[in-house]
PDB file of C-alpha atoms and ligand atoms in Angstrom:
ATOM      1  CA  UNK A   4      83.685  26.265 -25.644  1.00 51.00           C
ATOM      2  CA  UNK A   5      87.076  27.474 -26.847  1.00 70.00           C
ATOM      3  CA  UNK A   6      89.899  25.208 -27.951  1.00 83.00           C
ATOM      4  CA  UNK A   7      92.892  25.005 -30.267  1.00 90.00           C
ATOM      5  CA  UNK A   8      92.200  23.898 -33.802  1.00 94.00           C
ATOM      6  CA  UNK A   9      94.576  23.003 -36.636  1.00 96.00           C
ATOM      7  CA  UNK A  10      93.147  23.210 -40.157  1.00 96.00           C
ATOM      8  CA  UNK A  11      94.980  21.060 -42.712  1.00 96.00           C
ATOM      9  CA  UNK A  12      94.187  21.655 -46.376  1.00 94.00           C
ATOM     10  CA  UNK A  13      96.351  22.093 -49.446  1.00 91.00           C
ATOM     11  CA  UNK A  14      94.146  25.002 -50.493  1.00 90.00           C
ATOM     12  CA  UNK A  15      95.173  28.055 -48.524  1.00 92.00           C
ATOM     13  CA  UNK A  16      91.792  29.669 -49.184  1.00 91.00           C
ATOM     14  CA  UNK A  17      90.039  26.883 -47.198  1.00 91.00           C
ATOM     15  CA  UNK A  18      92.360  27.467 -44.227  1.00 93.00           C
ATOM     16  CA  UNK A  19      91.807  31.206 -44.323  1.00 94.00           C
ATOM     17  CA  UNK A  20      88.050  30.932 -44.521  1.00 93.00           C
ATOM     18  CA  UNK A  21      87.968  28.441 -41.601  1.00 94.00           C
ATOM     19  CA  UNK A  22      90.123  30.872 -39.598  1.00 93.00           C
ATOM     20  CA  UNK A  23      87.767  33.727 -40.410  1.00 92.00           C
ATOM     21  CA  UNK A  24      84.780  31.714 -39.211  1.00 93.00           C
ATOM     22  CA  UNK A  25      86.258  30.072 -36.108  1.00 91.00           C
ATOM     23  CA  UNK A  26      88.506  32.801 -34.663  1.00 88.00           C
ATOM     24  CA  UNK A  27      85.586  35.169 -33.814  1.00 85.00           C
ATOM     25  CA  UNK A  28      83.970  32.234 -31.961  1.00 85.00           C
ATOM     26  CA  UNK A  29      86.936  32.225 -29.564  1.00 84.00           C
ATOM     27  CA  UNK A  30      88.928  29.308 -31.031  1.00 88.00           C
ATOM     28  CA  UNK A  31      92.662  29.522 -31.494  1.00 88.00           C
ATOM     29  CA  UNK A  32      93.134  28.528 -35.128  1.00 92.00           C
ATOM     30  CA  UNK A  33      96.281  27.646 -37.071  1.00 94.00           C
ATOM     31  CA  UNK A  34      96.699  26.234 -40.547  1.00 94.00           C
ATOM     32  CA  UNK A  35      98.945  23.788 -42.417  1.00 94.00           C
ATOM     33  CA  UNK A  36      98.932  23.357 -46.192  1.00 94.00           C
ATOM     34  CA  UNK A  37     100.310  19.804 -46.092  1.00 93.00           C
ATOM     35  CA  UNK A  38     100.071  16.749 -43.865  1.00 94.00           C
ATOM     36  CA  UNK A  39     103.847  16.867 -43.289  1.00 94.00           C
ATOM     37  CA  UNK A  40     103.651  20.440 -42.056  1.00 93.00           C
ATOM     38  CA  UNK A  41     100.713  19.449 -39.824  1.00 93.00           C
ATOM     39  CA  UNK A  42     102.788  16.640 -38.281  1.00 93.00           C
ATOM     40  CA  UNK A  43     105.595  19.098 -37.470  1.00 91.00           C
ATOM     41  CA  UNK A  44     103.138  21.527 -35.913  1.00 92.00           C
ATOM     42  CA  UNK A  45     101.468  18.804 -33.811  1.00 89.00           C
ATOM     43  CA  UNK A  46     104.890  17.609 -32.625  1.00 85.00           C
ATOM     44  CA  UNK A  47     105.826  21.132 -31.573  1.00 81.00           C
ATOM     45  CA  UNK A  48     102.554  22.208 -30.049  1.00 77.00           C
ATOM     46  CA  UNK A  49      99.326  20.783 -28.856  1.00 78.00           C
ATOM     47  CA  UNK A  50      95.967  20.923 -30.583  1.00 88.00           C
ATOM     48  CA  UNK A  51      92.595  19.828 -29.252  1.00 90.00           C
ATOM     49  CA  UNK A  52      91.218  19.269 -32.717  1.00 94.00           C
ATOM     50  CA  UNK A  53      92.562  18.731 -36.249  1.00 96.00           C
ATOM     51  CA  UNK A  54      90.223  19.438 -39.149  1.00 96.00           C
ATOM     52  CA  UNK A  55      91.842  17.891 -42.184  1.00 94.00           C
ATOM     53  CA  UNK A  56      91.230  17.465 -45.873  1.00 91.00           C
ATOM     54  CA  UNK A  57      91.467  13.855 -47.042  1.00 87.00           C
ATOM     55  CA  UNK A  58      92.790  14.431 -50.536  1.00 84.00           C
ATOM     56  CA  UNK A  59      96.230  16.015 -50.396  1.00 86.00           C
ATOM     57  CA  UNK A  60      99.394  15.443 -52.453  1.00 86.00           C
ATOM     58  CA  UNK A  61     102.301  13.383 -51.010  1.00 87.00           C
ATOM     59  CA  UNK A  62     100.858  12.401 -47.621  1.00 88.00           C
ATOM     60  CA  UNK A  63      97.062  12.182 -47.660  1.00 87.00           C
ATOM     61  CA  UNK A  64      94.548  12.790 -44.880  1.00 89.00           C
ATOM     62  CA  UNK A  65      94.117   9.107 -43.981  1.00 89.00           C
ATOM     63  CA  UNK A  66      97.855   8.772 -43.402  1.00 92.00           C
ATOM     64  CA  UNK A  67      97.834  11.917 -41.294  1.00 94.00           C
ATOM     65  CA  UNK A  68      94.953  10.578 -39.164  1.00 92.00           C
ATOM     66  CA  UNK A  69      96.829   7.297 -38.664  1.00 90.00           C
ATOM     67  CA  UNK A  70      99.863   9.274 -37.511  1.00 92.00           C
ATOM     68  CA  UNK A  71      97.757  11.392 -35.125  1.00 90.00           C
ATOM     69  CA  UNK A  72      96.192   8.262 -33.631  1.00 83.00           C
ATOM     70  CA  UNK A  73      99.648   6.956 -32.820  1.00 83.00           C
ATOM     71  CA  UNK A  74     101.465  10.127 -31.772  1.00 83.00           C
ATOM     72  CA  UNK A  75      98.707  12.248 -30.317  1.00 83.00           C
ATOM     73  CA  UNK A  76      95.734   9.988 -29.470  1.00 79.00           C
ATOM     74  CA  UNK A  77      94.003  12.656 -27.374  1.00 81.00           C
ATOM     75  CA  UNK A  78      93.596  14.967 -30.390  1.00 89.00           C
ATOM     76  CA  UNK A  79      90.178  14.866 -32.039  1.00 90.00           C
ATOM     77  CA  UNK A  80      89.922  14.647 -35.819  1.00 92.00           C
ATOM     78  CA  UNK A  81      87.261  15.911 -38.205  1.00 93.00           C
ATOM     79  CA  UNK A  82      87.588  15.276 -41.910  1.00 90.00           C
ATOM     80  CA  UNK A  83      86.848  17.733 -44.723  1.00 86.00           C
ATOM     81  CA  UNK A  84      86.072  16.058 -47.978  1.00 78.00           C
ATOM     82  CA  UNK A  85      84.774  17.017 -51.381  1.00 73.00           C
ATOM     83  CA  UNK A  86      84.376  13.317 -52.085  1.00 64.00           C
ATOM     84  CA  UNK A  87      82.454  11.764 -49.221  1.00 57.00           C
ATOM     85  CA  UNK A  88      82.717   8.320 -50.819  1.00 61.00           C
ATOM     86  CA  UNK A  89      81.769   5.375 -48.693  1.00 59.00           C
ATOM     87  CA  UNK A  90      85.344   4.110 -48.791  1.00 63.00           C
ATOM     88  CA  UNK A  91      87.207   7.206 -47.614  1.00 70.00           C
ATOM     89  CA  UNK A  92      84.713   7.869 -44.820  1.00 71.00           C
ATOM     90  CA  UNK A  93      84.793   4.205 -43.820  1.00 73.00           C
ATOM     91  CA  UNK A  94      88.603   4.288 -43.517  1.00 78.00           C
ATOM     92  CA  UNK A  95      88.453   7.548 -41.580  1.00 79.00           C
ATOM     93  CA  UNK A  96      85.725   6.219 -39.284  1.00 76.00           C
ATOM     94  CA  UNK A  97      87.748   3.128 -38.540  1.00 76.00           C
ATOM     95  CA  UNK A  98      90.528   5.445 -37.443  1.00 79.00           C
ATOM     96  CA  UNK A  99      88.185   7.113 -34.977  1.00 78.00           C
ATOM     97  CA  UNK A 100      87.311  10.457 -36.573  1.00 85.00           C
ATOM     98  CA  UNK A 101      84.590  12.373 -34.785  1.00 85.00           C
ATOM     99  CA  UNK A 102      82.709  13.715 -37.789  1.00 83.00           C
ATOM    100  CA  UNK A 103      83.127  14.945 -41.347  1.00 83.00           C
ATOM    101  CA  UNK A 104      82.455  18.163 -43.239  1.00 85.00           C
ATOM    102  CA  UNK A 105      81.288  17.761 -46.828  1.00 81.00           C
ATOM    103  CA  UNK A 106      82.719  20.477 -49.113  1.00 79.00           C
ATOM    104  CA  UNK A 107      81.353  23.099 -49.647  1.00 81.00           C
ATOM    105  CA  UNK A 108      80.144  23.676 -46.086  1.00 85.00           C
ATOM    106  CA  UNK A 109      78.355  26.597 -44.479  1.00 87.00           C
ATOM    107  CA  UNK A 110      79.975  28.689 -41.706  1.00 90.00           C
ATOM    108  CA  UNK A 111      77.269  27.489 -39.310  1.00 87.00           C
ATOM    109  CA  UNK A 112      78.012  23.836 -40.063  1.00 89.00           C
ATOM    110  CA  UNK A 113      81.725  24.399 -39.429  1.00 93.00           C
ATOM    111  CA  UNK A 114      80.988  26.095 -36.089  1.00 91.00           C
ATOM    112  CA  UNK A 115      78.514  23.378 -35.036  1.00 88.00           C
ATOM    113  CA  UNK A 116      80.818  20.503 -35.924  1.00 90.00           C
ATOM    114  CA  UNK A 117      83.823  22.156 -34.272  1.00 92.00           C
ATOM    115  CA  UNK A 118      81.834  22.693 -31.084  1.00 88.00           C
ATOM    116  CA  UNK A 119      80.506  19.132 -31.083  1.00 84.00           C
ATOM    117  CA  UNK A 120      83.953  17.666 -31.825  1.00 88.00           C
ATOM    118  CA  UNK A 121      85.616  19.636 -29.025  1.00 87.00           C
ATOM    119  CA  UNK A 122      82.904  18.506 -26.607  1.00 82.00           C
ATOM    120  CA  UNK A 123      83.622  14.905 -27.650  1.00 80.00           C
ATOM    121  CA  UNK A 124      87.374  15.416 -27.118  1.00 82.00           C
ATOM    122  CA  UNK A 125      86.747  16.819 -23.655  1.00 75.00           C
ATOM    123  CA  UNK A 126      84.415  13.942 -22.792  1.00 69.00           C
ATOM    124  CA  UNK A 127      86.858  11.326 -24.109  1.00 68.00           C
ATOM    125  CA  UNK A 128      89.557  12.785 -21.876  1.00 65.00           C
ATOM    126  CA  UNK A 129      87.482  11.645 -18.939  1.00 56.00           C
ATOM    127  CA  UNK A 130      86.147  15.031 -17.866  1.00 53.00           C
ATOM    128  CA  UNK A 131      82.798  13.485 -17.111  1.00 52.00           C
ATOM    129  CA  UNK A 132      79.944  14.705 -15.022  1.00 58.00           C
ATOM    130  CA  UNK A 133      80.220  13.366 -11.470  1.00 59.00           C
ATOM    131  CA  UNK A 134      76.617  12.066 -11.613  1.00 64.00           C
ATOM    132  CA  UNK A 135      77.653   9.763 -14.450  1.00 70.00           C
ATOM    133  CA  UNK A 136      79.545   7.472 -12.134  1.00 71.00           C
ATOM    134  CA  UNK A 137      76.402   6.827 -10.083  1.00 77.00           C
ATOM    135  CA  UNK A 138      74.262   6.275 -13.191  1.00 80.00           C
ATOM    136  CA  UNK A 139      76.679   3.733 -14.602  1.00 85.00           C
ATOM    137  CA  UNK A 140      77.244   1.913 -11.332  1.00 83.00           C
ATOM    138  CA  UNK A 141      73.501   1.459 -10.815  1.00 85.00           C
ATOM    139  CA  UNK A 142      73.090  -0.168 -14.232  1.00 89.00           C
ATOM    140  CA  UNK A 143      76.448  -1.890 -14.575  1.00 92.00           C
ATOM    141  CA  UNK A 144      75.021  -5.399 -14.138  1.00 94.00           C
ATOM    142  CA  UNK A 145      72.444  -4.899 -16.928  1.00 94.00           C
ATOM    143  CA  UNK A 146      75.049  -3.311 -19.213  1.00 95.00           C
ATOM    144  CA  UNK A 147      77.470  -6.196 -18.653  1.00 95.00           C
ATOM    145  CA  UNK A 148      74.727  -8.733 -19.393  1.00 96.00           C
ATOM    146  CA  UNK A 149      73.979  -7.070 -22.741  1.00 96.00           C
ATOM    147  CA  UNK A 150      77.655  -7.069 -23.706  1.00 96.00           C
ATOM    148  CA  UNK A 151      78.000 -10.718 -22.643  1.00 95.00           C
ATOM    149  CA  UNK A 152      75.015 -11.788 -24.728  1.00 96.00           C
ATOM    150  CA  UNK A 153      76.497 -10.196 -27.869  1.00 95.00           C
ATOM    151  CA  UNK A 154      80.182 -10.855 -27.246  1.00 91.00           C
ATOM    152  CA  UNK A 155      80.628 -13.582 -29.870  1.00 89.00           C
ATOM    153  CA  UNK A 156      78.162 -12.272 -32.449  1.00 90.00           C
ATOM    154  CA  UNK A 157      79.483 -10.517 -35.565  1.00 88.00           C
ATOM    155  CA  UNK A 158      78.357  -6.889 -36.019  1.00 90.00           C
ATOM    156  CA  UNK A 159      77.528  -6.617 -32.319  1.00 94.00           C
ATOM    157  CA  UNK A 160      78.554  -3.004 -31.781  1.00 94.00           C
ATOM    158  CA  UNK A 161      75.463  -1.125 -32.992  1.00 95.00           C
ATOM    159  CA  UNK A 162      72.895  -3.449 -31.307  1.00 96.00           C
ATOM    160  CA  UNK A 163      74.880  -3.306 -28.066  1.00 96.00           C
ATOM    161  CA  UNK A 164      75.010   0.493 -28.210  1.00 96.00           C
ATOM    162  CA  UNK A 165      71.259   0.631 -28.850  1.00 95.00           C
ATOM    163  CA  UNK A 166      70.469  -1.697 -25.954  1.00 96.00           C
ATOM    164  CA  UNK A 167      72.815   0.034 -23.534  1.00 95.00           C
ATOM    165  CA  UNK A 168      71.399   3.438 -24.482  1.00 94.00           C
ATOM    166  CA  UNK A 169      67.952   1.937 -23.825  1.00 92.00           C
ATOM    167  CA  UNK A 170      69.079   0.949 -20.325  1.00 93.00           C
ATOM    168  CA  UNK A 171      71.035   4.055 -19.349  1.00 91.00           C
ATOM    169  CA  UNK A 172      69.479   6.699 -21.604  1.00 87.00           C
ATOM    170  CA  UNK A 173      72.887   7.796 -22.942  1.00 88.00           C
ATOM    171  CA  UNK A 174      76.368   6.553 -23.767  1.00 89.00           C
ATOM    172  CA  UNK A 175      78.996   8.427 -21.763  1.00 84.00           C
ATOM    173  CA  UNK A 176      82.716   7.812 -22.453  1.00 78.00           C
ATOM    174  CA  UNK A 177      83.065   5.523 -19.415  1.00 82.00           C
ATOM    175  CA  UNK A 178      80.384   3.225 -20.856  1.00 89.00           C
ATOM    176  CA  UNK A 179      81.976   3.379 -24.301  1.00 87.00           C
ATOM    177  CA  UNK A 180      85.180   2.118 -22.698  1.00 83.00           C
ATOM    178  CA  UNK A 181      83.312  -0.750 -20.985  1.00 90.00           C
ATOM    179  CA  UNK A 182      81.675  -1.718 -24.299  1.00 92.00           C
ATOM    180  CA  UNK A 183      84.986  -1.507 -26.180  1.00 88.00           C
ATOM    181  CA  UNK A 184      86.667  -3.773 -23.645  1.00 88.00           C
ATOM    182  CA  UNK A 185      83.767  -6.233 -23.593  1.00 93.00           C
ATOM    183  CA  UNK A 186      83.572  -6.523 -27.379  1.00 94.00           C
ATOM    184  CA  UNK A 187      87.333  -6.427 -27.788  1.00 89.00           C
ATOM    185  CA  UNK A 188      87.252  -3.321 -29.991  1.00 86.00           C
ATOM    186  CA  UNK A 189      89.355  -0.149 -29.928  1.00 78.00           C
ATOM    187  CA  UNK A 190      87.703   2.618 -27.872  1.00 75.00           C
ATOM    188  CA  UNK A 191      88.216   4.944 -30.863  1.00 70.00           C
ATOM    189  CA  UNK A 192      85.959   2.706 -32.996  1.00 79.00           C
ATOM    190  CA  UNK A 193      83.159   2.709 -30.415  1.00 84.00           C
ATOM    191  CA  UNK A 194      83.504   6.464 -29.982  1.00 77.00           C
ATOM    192  CA  UNK A 195      83.470   7.057 -33.759  1.00 77.00           C
ATOM    193  CA  UNK A 196      80.202   5.135 -34.147  1.00 85.00           C
ATOM    194  CA  UNK A 197      78.530   6.910 -31.202  1.00 84.00           C
ATOM    195  CA  UNK A 198      79.576  10.334 -32.546  1.00 74.00           C
ATOM    196  CA  UNK A 199      78.605   9.568 -36.101  1.00 77.00           C
ATOM    197  CA  UNK A 200      74.996   8.460 -35.676  1.00 81.00           C
ATOM    198  CA  UNK A 201      72.638  11.129 -34.438  1.00 74.00           C
ATOM    199  CA  UNK A 202      70.396   8.631 -32.600  1.00 82.00           C
ATOM    200  CA  UNK A 203      73.186   7.932 -30.134  1.00 87.00           C
ATOM    201  CA  UNK A 204      73.770  10.487 -27.414  1.00 86.00           C
ATOM    202  CA  UNK A 205      76.676  10.933 -25.024  1.00 81.00           C
ATOM    203  CA  UNK A 206      74.701  13.241 -22.773  1.00 80.00           C
ATOM    204  CA  UNK A 207      71.795  12.331 -20.479  1.00 84.00           C
ATOM    205  CA  UNK A 208      68.386  13.571 -21.520  1.00 87.00           C
ATOM    206  CA  UNK A 209      65.834  15.103 -19.196  1.00 90.00           C
ATOM    207  CA  UNK A 210      62.254  13.881 -18.801  1.00 91.00           C
ATOM    208  CA  UNK A 211      61.489  16.507 -21.463  1.00 95.00           C
ATOM    209  CA  UNK A 212      64.011  17.184 -24.194  1.00 93.00           C
ATOM    210  CA  UNK A 213      63.984  20.595 -25.870  1.00 95.00           C
ATOM    211  CA  UNK A 214      65.571  20.872 -29.308  1.00 92.00           C
ATOM    212  CA  UNK A 215      66.234  24.347 -30.688  1.00 93.00           C
ATOM    213  CA  UNK A 216      67.011  24.667 -34.376  1.00 92.00           C
ATOM    214  CA  UNK A 217      69.944  26.941 -35.168  1.00 87.00           C
ATOM    215  CA  UNK A 218      69.945  26.203 -38.915  1.00 85.00           C
ATOM    216  CA  UNK A 219      70.135  29.206 -41.227  1.00 88.00           C
ATOM    217  CA  UNK A 220      66.380  29.667 -41.766  1.00 91.00           C
ATOM    218  CA  UNK A 221      65.756  29.603 -38.014  1.00 92.00           C
ATOM    219  CA  UNK A 222      68.874  31.565 -37.124  1.00 90.00           C
ATOM    220  CA  UNK A 223      67.863  34.586 -39.186  1.00 92.00           C
ATOM    221  CA  UNK A 224      64.507  34.530 -37.365  1.00 94.00           C
ATOM    222  CA  UNK A 225      65.957  35.023 -33.872  1.00 92.00           C
ATOM    223  CA  UNK A 226      66.676  31.390 -32.957  1.00 93.00           C
ATOM    224  CA  UNK A 227      69.650  32.481 -30.817  1.00 91.00           C
ATOM    225  CA  UNK A 228      67.343  34.732 -28.805  1.00 94.00           C
ATOM    226  CA  UNK A 229      64.891  31.856 -28.350  1.00 95.00           C
ATOM    227  CA  UNK A 230      67.692  29.592 -27.156  1.00 94.00           C
ATOM    228  CA  UNK A 231      68.764  32.223 -24.646  1.00 93.00           C
ATOM    229  CA  UNK A 232      65.197  32.636 -23.406  1.00 95.00           C
ATOM    230  CA  UNK A 233      64.778  28.872 -22.959  1.00 96.00           C
ATOM    231  CA  UNK A 234      68.047  28.696 -21.013  1.00 94.00           C
ATOM    232  CA  UNK A 235      66.887  31.554 -18.782  1.00 94.00           C
ATOM    233  CA  UNK A 236      63.493  29.937 -18.224  1.00 95.00           C
ATOM    234  CA  UNK A 237      65.083  26.637 -17.262  1.00 95.00           C
ATOM    235  CA  UNK A 238      67.837  28.271 -15.198  1.00 94.00           C
ATOM    236  CA  UNK A 239      70.607  26.755 -17.324  1.00 93.00           C
ATOM    237  CA  UNK A 240      73.912  28.542 -17.818  1.00 85.00           C
ATOM    238  CA  UNK A 241      75.963  28.501 -21.060  1.00 75.00           C
ATOM    239  CA  UNK A 242      77.595  25.113 -20.446  1.00 71.00           C
ATOM    240  CA  UNK A 243      74.677  23.259 -18.858  1.00 83.00           C
ATOM    241  CA  UNK A 244      72.516  20.981 -20.941  1.00 86.00           C
ATOM    242  CA  UNK A 245      70.279  19.410 -18.323  1.00 90.00           C
ATOM    243  CA  UNK A 246      68.470  20.869 -15.329  1.00 93.00           C
ATOM    244  CA  UNK A 247      69.518  19.737 -11.851  1.00 89.00           C
ATOM    245  CA  UNK A 248      66.210  17.894 -11.330  1.00 91.00           C
ATOM    246  CA  UNK A 249      66.694  16.207 -14.746  1.00 89.00           C
ATOM    247  CA  UNK A 250      63.288  17.376 -15.837  1.00 93.00           C
ATOM    248  CA  UNK A 251      64.531  19.245 -18.921  1.00 95.00           C
ATOM    249  CA  UNK A 252      67.472  18.848 -21.258  1.00 93.00           C
ATOM    250  CA  UNK A 253      68.307  21.148 -24.122  1.00 93.00           C
ATOM    251  CA  UNK A 254      70.111  20.567 -27.381  1.00 88.00           C
ATOM    252  CA  UNK A 255      70.701  22.548 -30.547  1.00 85.00           C
ATOM    253  CA  UNK A 256      70.306  21.090 -34.014  1.00 83.00           C
ATOM    254  CA  UNK A 257      71.220  22.295 -37.492  1.00 78.00           C
ATOM    255  CA  UNK A 258      67.939  21.824 -39.312  1.00 84.00           C
ATOM    256  CA  UNK A 259      64.782  19.994 -38.385  1.00 86.00           C
ATOM    257  CA  UNK A 260      63.542  19.862 -41.961  1.00 86.00           C
ATOM    258  CA  UNK A 261      60.717  22.298 -41.235  1.00 91.00           C
ATOM    259  CA  UNK A 262      62.317  25.553 -42.444  1.00 93.00           C
ATOM    260  CA  UNK A 263      58.928  26.887 -43.592  1.00 95.00           C
ATOM    261  CA  UNK A 264      57.931  27.017 -39.911  1.00 96.00           C
ATOM    262  CA  UNK A 265      61.116  28.825 -38.786  1.00 95.00           C
ATOM    263  CA  UNK A 266      62.054  29.478 -36.075  1.00 96.00           C
ATOM    264  CA  UNK A 267      61.380  25.963 -34.830  1.00 96.00           C
ATOM    265  CA  UNK A 268      61.590  24.375 -31.385  1.00 96.00           C
ATOM    266  CA  UNK A 269      60.700  20.753 -30.662  1.00 95.00           C
ATOM    267  CA  UNK A 270      59.801  19.642 -27.157  1.00 96.00           C
ATOM    268  CA  UNK A 271      59.667  15.847 -26.911  1.00 92.00           C
ATOM    269  CA  UNK A 272      57.529  15.026 -29.990  1.00 90.00           C
ATOM    270  CA  UNK A 273      55.736  18.405 -30.173  1.00 95.00           C
ATOM    271  CA  UNK A 274      56.793  20.799 -32.928  1.00 95.00           C
ATOM    272  CA  UNK A 275      56.480  24.543 -32.331  1.00 96.00           C
ATOM    273  CA  UNK A 276      56.799  26.811 -35.390  1.00 96.00           C
ATOM    274  CA  UNK A 277      57.122  30.609 -35.688  1.00 96.00           C
ATOM    275  CA  UNK A 278      58.212  30.645 -32.057  1.00 96.00           C
ATOM    276  CA  UNK A 279      58.022  34.001 -30.316  1.00 95.00           C
ATOM    277  CA  UNK A 280      60.787  34.324 -27.664  1.00 94.00           C
ATOM    278  CA  UNK A 281      58.382  36.182 -25.376  1.00 94.00           C
ATOM    279  CA  UNK A 282      56.033  33.177 -25.266  1.00 94.00           C
ATOM    280  CA  UNK A 283      58.766  30.673 -24.407  1.00 93.00           C
ATOM    281  CA  UNK A 284      58.178  30.574 -20.605  1.00 93.00           C
ATOM    282  CA  UNK A 285      54.463  29.923 -21.154  1.00 95.00           C
ATOM    283  CA  UNK A 286      55.174  27.038 -23.532  1.00 95.00           C
ATOM    284  CA  UNK A 287      57.755  25.472 -21.221  1.00 94.00           C
ATOM    285  CA  UNK A 288      55.345  25.704 -18.299  1.00 93.00           C
ATOM    286  CA  UNK A 289      52.996  23.216 -19.990  1.00 94.00           C
ATOM    287  CA  UNK A 290      55.630  20.523 -19.493  1.00 93.00           C
ATOM    288  CA  UNK A 291      56.128  20.971 -15.780  1.00 76.00           C
TER     289      UNK A 291
HETATM  290  S1  FES B  16      66.743  25.670 -40.413  1.00 89.16           S
HETATM  291 FE1  FES B  16      65.436  25.328 -38.755  1.00 89.16          FE
HETATM  292  S2  FES B  16      64.084  23.876 -39.504  1.00 89.16           S
HETATM  293 FE2  FES B  16      65.433  24.150 -41.134  1.00 89.16          FE
END
């Protein structure tokens, strides 16, 4: 999924290496070596995503994010930090960042996070699947009851998200807005929490969920080919993540912690190691 990305870092070498990694993936990438310069560029153009360092002289990353929230709320933000201290990430999370990149990061991690962040931006802009409306309407009463029962309790957000995901199976942006309103929280805070924790999902899952590892160890052993073969077998095109009958959903992950078995695919709770792309259709068939 292409998009326009602004990299903000006082080290020019970081900007150039991000450009080198993201441009071949089809993203339009520009760079700013200070937060002030970034503000000028955002005022004069439009960016889908800003990937910014936190520690910069004069105006720091947190101040820049605050400014973006006010002046360009539709722009997604990912933070690069060499110091992922609890405090800086907490401040950034409260401001609604989508994710963070710990320095040094691998090219694959940068590509994955950029893709995920742009998908979140698109979803937050309300470009939702039409089926979502029906899903939410059918469960609206149950969702509202959960919110009501937690409304006055401190620290309600995570338990409410867990319960609502239990009811609906996922947390699309429309539901995040309902939860934010019900708990009297900014939508950006709800969205930041959903994006940050991997056990929350914004996309519906099929009866069987297929996870394909694209981490380095798997990637060098033809993981991309396996992913392609699974998509073909399930009849999914590039953008689709769930089959029409909702029997299968597919997602990619960075590492499943089983690199010795690379390339790895996990279907529901079953782990498949040393996967041969040719055997993919046969394996999938078992789950029909
Ligand atoms: S890279 Fe695939 S399991 Fe680690």
